[in-house]
Amino acid sequence: MELGITTFADTYPVGGVPTPHGLRLRQVLEEIELAEQVGLDVYGIGEHHRADFAASAPAVILAAAAGRTQKIKLTSAVTVLSSADPVRVWQEFTTFDLISGGRAELMAGRGSFIESFPLFGYDLSDYDDLFAEKLDLLVELTQEEKITWQGQFRPELNEQGVYPRPERKLPVWIAVGGTPQSIVRAASYGLPVALAIIGGQPAQFVPLAQLHRRALKESGFEAKDAPLAVHMHGYVAPEAEQAVTEYYPSYAQAMTQLGRERGWGVMTKNTFNNLRGRGGSLVLGSPEQVAQKIVEVQRLLGVERFMLHISVGTLPHDQVLRAIELMGTKVAPLVQAELG
C-alpha cells in the first residue's frame, strides 16, 4: 500500500498572526522534499480560493516540487474541476508530468468550498451538471489527441488538437466525499477513487468501497486498474499524549471556524477524543498507534493508498516536518510489515 501526505497549505493564524502565503508555499516545498527523503510514495496539494489557504494553483506548486525531487508522486488533492476549464487543466498537468518525468497525477473533484464558482463566473445551481460535463471532457482528453466534443458550459471542440501530449497515460483520480452517485460516475469511466474521510467512522465508507468495485465490474473494468485511496486527518508524534497536546489547538480552531460557516457544532475535546479513538476518523498518536489505525482502515476498505492530512489549521512548521519524518521512518515500516 502506498503512503502519502496531503495539504491545503493552510494559513490559519498561529498566535493571532496569519502565515504569509509565500512563506507557507515555501514550507510546503520543504515538506515535499522531506517526504521523498523519508521514503513516502506521494504528496498531494488541494486547491482553494480564499485567504486562509495559499494553494490556489496546485499544478504550479507541484511543478516547482518536481524540480526539487526525483521519485515521489505528486498529485492535486483536489483540482476543482467544476469551476475550471478541463482543457487548460489537462495542459497544465501534462506539462507538469513531462517536467517531472512521469510523476504527476490529477485528482478531480467538485470541491467542498464554493469560492471558485463566483470567482470564475459559474452558477452554484449548476454544481452537479458542471462537474459531470467537465469530467466527461477530461476523460476524453486522456484518450484522444484531437477532440470533437460539445457541451452546455464550454465552447465546442471540432477535431481540435490539445497539447502537449504526455509520454504515458496521465493518472486521473476522482475525489469523493461520500456520495454514491459520484462513486458510480467514476466507475463508469474506469477511474480510481479517493475517499475523503474527515469525520464519523471509516466503517461508514465500506458500502462505498464495495460499490466502487461492483460498479467497475458492471462497467467492464478491472478493480485492480482503478485503485481506492483514502484521505484522513491526522498527526504523529513520538508519544501519544504529545500528539494530542500539539495537534488539538490547531485542529479545533480550524474545524470550529469551518463549522461556523457550515452549521457544524464547535469542535470540543470530547468530540476530538472520540474521533481519535478506535474506529474514529482521526489518525493520531504515536507511530505505533498511527500505523495500527492505517492497517485497520486498509483491511476495512481494501485501499491501495493512504493519505494523511496533517495540517488542519496551521501547525508549527517544525512539528509538521517531524510528523512527516515519523510517517516515513517509523509508521511506514510498521504498516508494511503488518500488511506484507
CSV table of C-alpha atoms in Angstrom, one decimal:
chain,number,residue,atom,x,y,z
A,1,MET,CA,0.0,0.0,0.0
A,2,GLU,CA,1.2,3.5,-0.9
A,3,LEU,CA,1.5,6.1,1.9
A,4,GLY,CA,1.5,9.8,1.4
A,5,ILE,CA,0.8,13.3,2.8
A,6,THR,CA,-1.8,15.9,1.7
A,7,THR,CA,-2.1,19.6,2.5
A,8,PHE,CA,-4.2,22.6,1.6
A,9,ALA,CA,-1.4,25.0,2.6
A,10,ASP,CA,-3.5,26.4,5.4
A,11,THR,CA,-2.6,29.8,6.8
A,12,TYR,CA,-4.9,29.9,9.8
A,13,PRO,CA,-3.4,32.3,12.4
A,14,VAL,CA,-0.9,30.9,14.9
A,15,GLY,CA,-0.9,33.1,17.9
A,16,GLY,CA,-3.1,35.6,16.0
A,17,VAL,CA,-0.7,36.1,13.1
A,18,PRO,CA,-1.5,34.5,9.7
A,19,THR,CA,1.3,32.8,7.9
A,20,PRO,CA,2.2,34.8,4.8
A,21,HIS,CA,1.3,32.9,1.6
A,22,GLY,CA,4.8,33.0,0.2
A,23,LEU,CA,6.3,31.5,3.4
A,24,ARG,CA,3.6,28.8,3.6
A,25,LEU,CA,4.3,27.8,0.0
A,26,ARG,CA,8.0,27.5,0.6
A,27,GLN,CA,7.2,25.4,3.7
A,28,VAL,CA,5.1,23.1,1.5
A,29,LEU,CA,8.1,22.6,-0.8
A,30,GLU,CA,10.2,21.7,2.2
A,31,GLU,CA,7.6,19.2,3.2
A,32,ILE,CA,7.6,17.5,-0.2
A,33,GLU,CA,11.4,17.2,-0.2
A,34,LEU,CA,11.4,15.6,3.2
A,35,ALA,CA,8.5,13.3,2.3
A,36,GLU,CA,10.6,11.9,-0.6
A,37,GLN,CA,13.7,11.7,1.6
A,38,VAL,CA,12.0,9.5,4.2
A,39,GLY,CA,10.5,7.2,1.5
A,40,LEU,CA,6.9,8.2,1.3
A,41,ASP,CA,5.2,7.5,-2.0
A,42,VAL,CA,3.0,10.5,-2.8
A,43,TYR,CA,2.3,14.1,-1.8
A,44,GLY,CA,-0.9,15.9,-2.7
A,45,ILE,CA,-2.0,19.6,-2.7
A,46,GLY,CA,-5.6,20.8,-2.6
A,47,GLU,CA,-7.0,23.8,-4.5
A,48,HIS,CA,-8.7,26.6,-2.6
A,49,HIS,CA,-9.5,30.2,-3.3
A,50,ARG,CA,-9.6,32.1,0.0
A,51,ALA,CA,-7.3,34.0,2.2
A,52,ASP,CA,-6.8,31.2,4.8
A,53,PHE,CA,-5.3,28.8,2.2
A,54,ALA,CA,-2.2,29.5,0.0
A,55,ALA,CA,-2.7,26.9,-2.8
A,56,SER,CA,-5.0,28.2,-5.5
A,57,ALA,CA,-2.7,26.8,-8.2
A,58,PRO,CA,-1.6,23.3,-7.2
A,59,ALA,CA,-0.1,22.4,-10.6
A,60,VAL,CA,2.4,25.3,-10.2
A,61,ILE,CA,3.5,24.3,-6.7
A,62,LEU,CA,3.8,20.7,-7.7
A,63,ALA,CA,5.8,21.5,-10.8
A,64,ALA,CA,8.2,23.5,-8.5
A,65,ALA,CA,8.4,20.5,-6.3
A,66,ALA,CA,9.2,18.2,-9.3
A,67,GLY,CA,12.3,20.3,-9.8
A,68,ARG,CA,13.5,19.5,-6.3
A,69,THR,CA,12.6,15.8,-6.1
A,70,GLN,CA,13.3,12.7,-8.1
A,71,LYS,CA,10.9,9.8,-7.2
A,72,ILE,CA,7.9,10.9,-5.2
A,73,LYS,CA,4.5,11.0,-7.0
A,74,LEU,CA,2.9,14.5,-7.0
A,75,THR,CA,-0.9,15.0,-7.2
A,76,SER,CA,-3.5,17.6,-6.8
A,77,ALA,CA,-5.9,16.8,-3.9
A,78,VAL,CA,-8.1,18.1,-5.3
A,79,THR,CA,-8.4,20.1,-8.5
A,80,VAL,CA,-11.9,21.8,-8.5
A,81,LEU,CA,-12.9,20.7,-12.0
A,82,SER,CA,-16.4,22.2,-11.8
A,83,SER,CA,-15.1,25.7,-12.0
A,84,ALA,CA,-12.1,25.1,-14.3
A,85,ASP,CA,-11.6,24.5,-18.0
A,86,PRO,CA,-10.7,20.9,-18.5
A,87,VAL,CA,-8.6,21.6,-21.5
A,88,ARG,CA,-6.4,24.1,-19.5
A,89,VAL,CA,-6.3,21.7,-16.6
A,90,TRP,CA,-5.1,18.9,-18.9
A,91,GLN,CA,-2.4,21.1,-20.4
A,92,GLU,CA,-1.1,22.2,-17.0
A,93,PHE,CA,-0.9,18.6,-15.7
A,94,THR,CA,0.5,17.1,-18.8
A,95,THR,CA,3.2,19.8,-18.9
A,96,PHE,CA,3.9,19.2,-15.2
A,97,ASP,CA,4.0,15.4,-15.9
A,98,LEU,CA,6.6,15.9,-18.6
A,99,ILE,CA,8.7,18.1,-16.4
A,100,SER,CA,8.5,15.6,-13.5
A,101,GLY,CA,9.5,12.6,-15.7
A,102,GLY,CA,6.1,11.0,-15.3
A,103,ARG,CA,5.3,11.6,-11.6
A,104,ALA,CA,2.2,13.8,-12.0
A,105,GLU,CA,-1.3,12.8,-11.0
A,106,LEU,CA,-4.6,14.7,-11.3
A,107,MET,CA,-7.3,14.3,-8.7
A,108,ALA,CA,-10.5,15.9,-9.8
A,109,GLY,CA,-13.4,16.8,-7.5
A,110,ARG,CA,-16.4,19.1,-7.2
A,111,GLY,CA,-14.9,20.9,-4.3
A,112,SER,CA,-16.1,21.2,-0.8
A,113,PHE,CA,-15.7,25.0,-0.9
A,114,ILE,CA,-17.7,27.3,-3.2
A,115,GLU,CA,-15.4,30.3,-3.6
A,116,SER,CA,-14.2,29.4,-7.0
A,117,PHE,CA,-17.7,29.4,-8.5
A,118,PRO,CA,-18.4,33.2,-8.3
A,119,LEU,CA,-14.6,33.8,-8.9
A,120,PHE,CA,-14.8,32.2,-12.3
A,121,GLY,CA,-18.3,33.1,-13.2
A,122,TYR,CA,-20.2,29.9,-12.6
A,123,ASP,CA,-23.7,29.4,-11.0
A,124,LEU,CA,-23.9,27.2,-8.0
A,125,SER,CA,-27.2,25.9,-9.2
A,126,ASP,CA,-25.2,24.1,-11.9
A,127,TYR,CA,-23.0,22.5,-9.3
A,128,ASP,CA,-23.6,18.8,-10.3
A,129,ASP,CA,-24.1,19.4,-14.1
A,130,LEU,CA,-20.8,21.3,-14.3
A,131,PHE,CA,-18.8,18.5,-12.8
A,132,ALA,CA,-20.5,15.8,-14.9
A,133,GLU,CA,-19.9,17.6,-18.1
A,134,LYS,CA,-16.3,18.7,-17.4
A,135,LEU,CA,-15.4,15.2,-16.2
A,136,ASP,CA,-16.6,13.8,-19.5
A,137,LEU,CA,-14.4,16.2,-21.4
A,138,LEU,CA,-11.4,15.5,-19.2
A,139,VAL,CA,-11.7,11.7,-19.7
A,140,GLU,CA,-12.0,12.4,-23.5
A,141,LEU,CA,-8.7,14.3,-23.3
A,142,THR,CA,-7.0,11.3,-21.7
A,143,GLN,CA,-8.0,9.2,-24.6
A,144,GLU,CA,-7.7,11.3,-27.8
A,145,GLU,CA,-5.2,13.7,-29.2
A,146,LYS,CA,-7.8,15.5,-31.3
A,147,ILE,CA,-11.1,16.2,-29.7
A,148,THR,CA,-14.6,16.6,-31.1
A,149,TRP,CA,-16.8,17.5,-28.2
A,150,GLN,CA,-19.9,19.6,-27.4
A,151,GLY,CA,-21.5,20.5,-24.1
A,152,GLN,CA,-23.5,23.2,-22.3
A,153,PHE,CA,-20.9,25.1,-20.4
A,154,ARG,CA,-17.9,25.3,-22.7
A,155,PRO,CA,-17.5,26.1,-26.4
A,156,GLU,CA,-17.5,23.0,-28.6
A,157,LEU,CA,-14.3,21.5,-30.0
A,158,ASN,CA,-14.1,20.2,-33.5
A,159,GLU,CA,-11.1,18.0,-34.3
A,160,GLN,CA,-9.0,20.3,-32.1
A,161,GLY,CA,-5.6,19.1,-31.0
A,162,VAL,CA,-4.7,19.6,-27.4
A,163,TYR,CA,-1.0,19.7,-26.5
A,164,PRO,CA,1.4,18.8,-25.1
A,165,ARG,CA,0.7,15.1,-25.1
A,166,PRO,CA,2.0,13.1,-22.1
A,167,GLU,CA,4.6,10.3,-22.6
A,168,ARG,CA,2.2,7.9,-20.7
A,169,LYS,CA,-1.4,7.9,-19.6
A,170,LEU,CA,-1.8,10.6,-17.0
A,171,PRO,CA,-3.4,9.1,-13.9
A,172,VAL,CA,-6.8,10.8,-13.1
A,173,TRP,CA,-8.5,10.1,-9.8
A,174,ILE,CA,-11.9,11.2,-8.6
A,175,ALA,CA,-12.2,12.6,-5.0
A,176,VAL,CA,-15.5,11.6,-3.3
A,177,GLY,CA,-16.9,12.8,0.0
A,178,GLY,CA,-19.5,10.2,0.4
A,179,THR,CA,-22.0,10.4,-2.5
A,180,PRO,CA,-22.8,7.0,-4.1
A,181,GLN,CA,-23.6,8.8,-7.4
A,182,SER,CA,-20.0,10.1,-7.5
A,183,ILE,CA,-18.7,6.6,-7.0
A,184,VAL,CA,-20.8,5.2,-9.8
A,185,ARG,CA,-19.8,8.0,-12.1
A,186,ALA,CA,-16.1,7.4,-11.5
A,187,ALA,CA,-16.5,3.7,-12.0
A,188,SER,CA,-18.4,4.2,-15.3
A,189,TYR,CA,-15.2,5.8,-16.7
A,190,GLY,CA,-12.9,3.2,-15.0
A,191,LEU,CA,-11.4,5.8,-12.7
A,192,PRO,CA,-9.8,5.3,-9.3
A,193,VAL,CA,-11.4,7.0,-6.3
A,194,ALA,CA,-10.1,8.8,-3.3
A,195,LEU,CA,-12.5,8.8,-0.3
A,196,ALA,CA,-12.3,11.9,1.9
A,197,ILE,CA,-12.9,10.6,5.5
A,198,ILE,CA,-12.8,13.6,7.7
A,199,GLY,CA,-15.5,12.8,10.2
A,200,GLY,CA,-17.5,9.9,11.6
A,201,GLN,CA,-16.1,6.4,11.2
A,202,PRO,CA,-14.3,4.7,8.3
A,203,ALA,CA,-16.7,1.8,8.7
A,204,GLN,CA,-19.4,4.1,7.2
A,205,PHE,CA,-17.5,4.0,3.9
A,206,VAL,CA,-17.5,0.3,3.5
A,207,PRO,CA,-20.6,0.4,1.3
A,208,LEU,CA,-18.9,3.0,-1.0
A,209,ALA,CA,-15.8,0.9,-1.4
A,210,GLN,CA,-17.9,-2.1,-2.3
A,211,LEU,CA,-20.0,0.0,-4.6
A,212,HIS,CA,-16.9,1.2,-6.5
A,213,ARG,CA,-15.6,-2.3,-7.1
A,214,ARG,CA,-19.1,-3.6,-8.1
A,215,ALA,CA,-19.7,-0.6,-10.4
A,216,LEU,CA,-16.3,-1.1,-12.1
A,217,LYS,CA,-17.1,-4.7,-12.9
A,218,GLU,CA,-20.5,-3.8,-14.2
A,219,SER,CA,-18.9,-1.1,-16.4
A,220,GLY,CA,-16.4,-3.6,-17.8
A,221,PHE,CA,-13.3,-2.6,-15.9
A,222,GLU,CA,-11.0,-4.4,-13.6
A,223,ALA,CA,-10.8,-3.2,-9.9
A,224,LYS,CA,-7.0,-3.6,-10.0
A,225,ASP,CA,-6.8,-1.0,-12.7
A,226,ALA,CA,-8.8,1.6,-10.6
A,227,PRO,CA,-7.5,1.6,-7.1
A,228,LEU,CA,-9.1,3.1,-4.0
A,229,ALA,CA,-7.4,5.6,-1.7
A,230,VAL,CA,-8.4,7.4,1.5
A,231,HIS,CA,-7.6,10.9,2.7
A,232,MET,CA,-7.8,11.3,6.5
A,233,HIS,CA,-6.9,14.0,9.1
A,234,GLY,CA,-4.2,13.1,11.5
A,235,TYR,CA,-0.8,13.6,13.1
A,236,VAL,CA,2.0,11.5,14.5
A,237,ALA,CA,4.4,12.4,17.4
A,238,PRO,CA,6.9,10.4,19.4
A,239,GLU,CA,4.4,9.9,22.2
A,240,ALA,CA,0.6,9.7,22.1
A,241,GLU,CA,-0.1,12.5,24.6
A,242,GLN,CA,2.4,14.7,22.9
A,243,ALA,CA,0.4,14.2,19.6
A,244,VAL,CA,-2.8,15.2,21.4
A,245,THR,CA,-1.3,18.2,23.0
A,246,GLU,CA,0.3,19.5,19.9
A,247,TYR,CA,-2.5,18.8,17.4
A,248,TYR,CA,-5.7,19.7,19.2
A,249,PRO,CA,-5.4,23.5,19.4
A,250,SER,CA,-4.8,23.9,15.6
A,251,TYR,CA,-7.3,21.2,14.7
A,252,ALA,CA,-10.0,22.5,17.0
A,253,GLN,CA,-9.6,26.1,15.8
A,254,ALA,CA,-9.8,25.1,12.1
A,255,MET,CA,-12.7,22.8,12.5
A,256,THR,CA,-14.6,25.2,14.7
A,257,GLN,CA,-14.1,28.0,12.2
A,258,LEU,CA,-15.3,25.9,9.3
A,259,GLY,CA,-18.1,24.7,11.5
A,260,ARG,CA,-19.4,28.2,11.9
A,261,GLU,CA,-19.5,28.5,8.1
A,262,ARG,CA,-21.3,25.2,7.5
A,263,GLY,CA,-23.5,24.9,10.5
A,264,TRP,CA,-21.5,22.2,12.4
A,265,GLY,CA,-21.0,22.2,16.1
A,266,VAL,CA,-17.9,23.5,17.9
A,267,MET,CA,-15.0,21.1,18.0
A,268,THR,CA,-14.7,20.0,21.6
A,269,LYS,CA,-12.1,17.9,23.4
A,270,ASN,CA,-14.7,15.2,23.9
A,271,THR,CA,-15.5,15.1,20.2
A,272,PHE,CA,-11.8,15.1,19.4
A,273,ASN,CA,-11.2,12.2,21.7
A,274,ASN,CA,-14.0,10.2,20.1
A,275,LEU,CA,-12.6,10.8,16.6
A,276,ARG,CA,-9.1,9.7,17.6
A,277,GLY,CA,-10.4,6.6,19.4
A,278,ARG,CA,-10.7,3.1,17.9
A,279,GLY,CA,-12.9,3.2,14.8
A,280,GLY,CA,-12.8,7.0,14.6
A,281,SER,CA,-11.7,9.1,11.6
A,282,LEU,CA,-8.8,10.9,13.2
A,283,VAL,CA,-5.4,9.1,12.7
A,284,LEU,CA,-3.4,10.5,15.6
A,285,GLY,CA,-1.0,9.3,18.2
A,286,SER,CA,2.4,7.6,18.4
A,287,PRO,CA,3.9,5.9,15.4
A,288,GLU,CA,2.5,2.5,16.6
A,289,GLN,CA,-1.0,3.9,17.1
A,290,VAL,CA,-1.0,5.6,13.7
A,291,ALA,CA,0.3,2.5,12.0
A,292,GLN,CA,-2.4,0.4,13.7
A,293,LYS,CA,-5.2,2.6,12.5
A,294,ILE,CA,-3.9,2.8,9.0
A,295,VAL,CA,-3.7,-1.0,8.9
A,296,GLU,CA,-7.3,-1.2,10.3
A,297,VAL,CA,-8.5,1.2,7.6
A,298,GLN,CA,-6.8,-0.8,4.8
A,299,ARG,CA,-8.3,-4.0,6.0
A,300,LEU,CA,-11.7,-2.5,6.4
A,301,LEU,CA,-11.8,-0.8,3.0
A,302,GLY,CA,-9.2,-2.6,0.9
A,303,VAL,CA,-7.5,0.6,-0.1
A,304,GLU,CA,-4.3,0.8,-2.1
A,305,ARG,CA,-3.2,4.2,-0.9
A,306,PHE,CA,-3.5,6.1,2.4
A,307,MET,CA,-3.0,9.9,2.5
A,308,LEU,CA,-2.5,11.6,5.9
A,309,HIS,CA,-3.7,15.2,6.0
A,310,ILE,CA,-1.5,16.7,8.8
A,311,SER,CA,-2.1,20.5,8.8
A,312,VAL,CA,-5.7,21.1,9.6
A,313,GLY,CA,-5.2,24.7,10.5
A,314,THR,CA,-1.5,25.8,10.6
A,315,LEU,CA,0.7,23.7,12.8
A,316,PRO,CA,4.2,24.9,13.6
A,317,HIS,CA,6.3,24.0,10.6
A,318,ASP,CA,8.9,22.1,12.7
A,319,GLN,CA,6.1,19.9,14.0
A,320,VAL,CA,4.8,19.1,10.5
A,321,LEU,CA,8.3,18.2,9.4
A,322,ARG,CA,8.7,15.9,12.4
A,323,ALA,CA,5.4,14.2,11.7
A,324,ILE,CA,6.4,13.6,8.1
A,325,GLU,CA,9.7,12.2,9.1
A,326,LEU,CA,8.0,9.8,11.6
A,327,MET,CA,5.5,8.8,8.9
A,328,GLY,CA,8.3,7.7,6.6
A,329,THR,CA,10.8,6.3,9.1
A,330,LYS,CA,8.5,4.7,11.8
A,331,VAL,CA,4.9,4.4,10.6
A,332,ALA,CA,5.6,3.2,7.1
A,333,PRO,CA,7.8,0.2,8.1
A,334,LEU,CA,5.2,-0.9,10.7
A,335,VAL,CA,2.4,-0.7,8.2
A,336,GLN,CA,4.3,-2.6,5.5
A,337,ALA,CA,5.5,-5.3,8.0
A,338,GLU,CA,1.9,-5.8,9.0
A,339,LEU,CA,0.4,-5.8,5.5
A,340,GLY,CA,3.3,-7.7,3.9
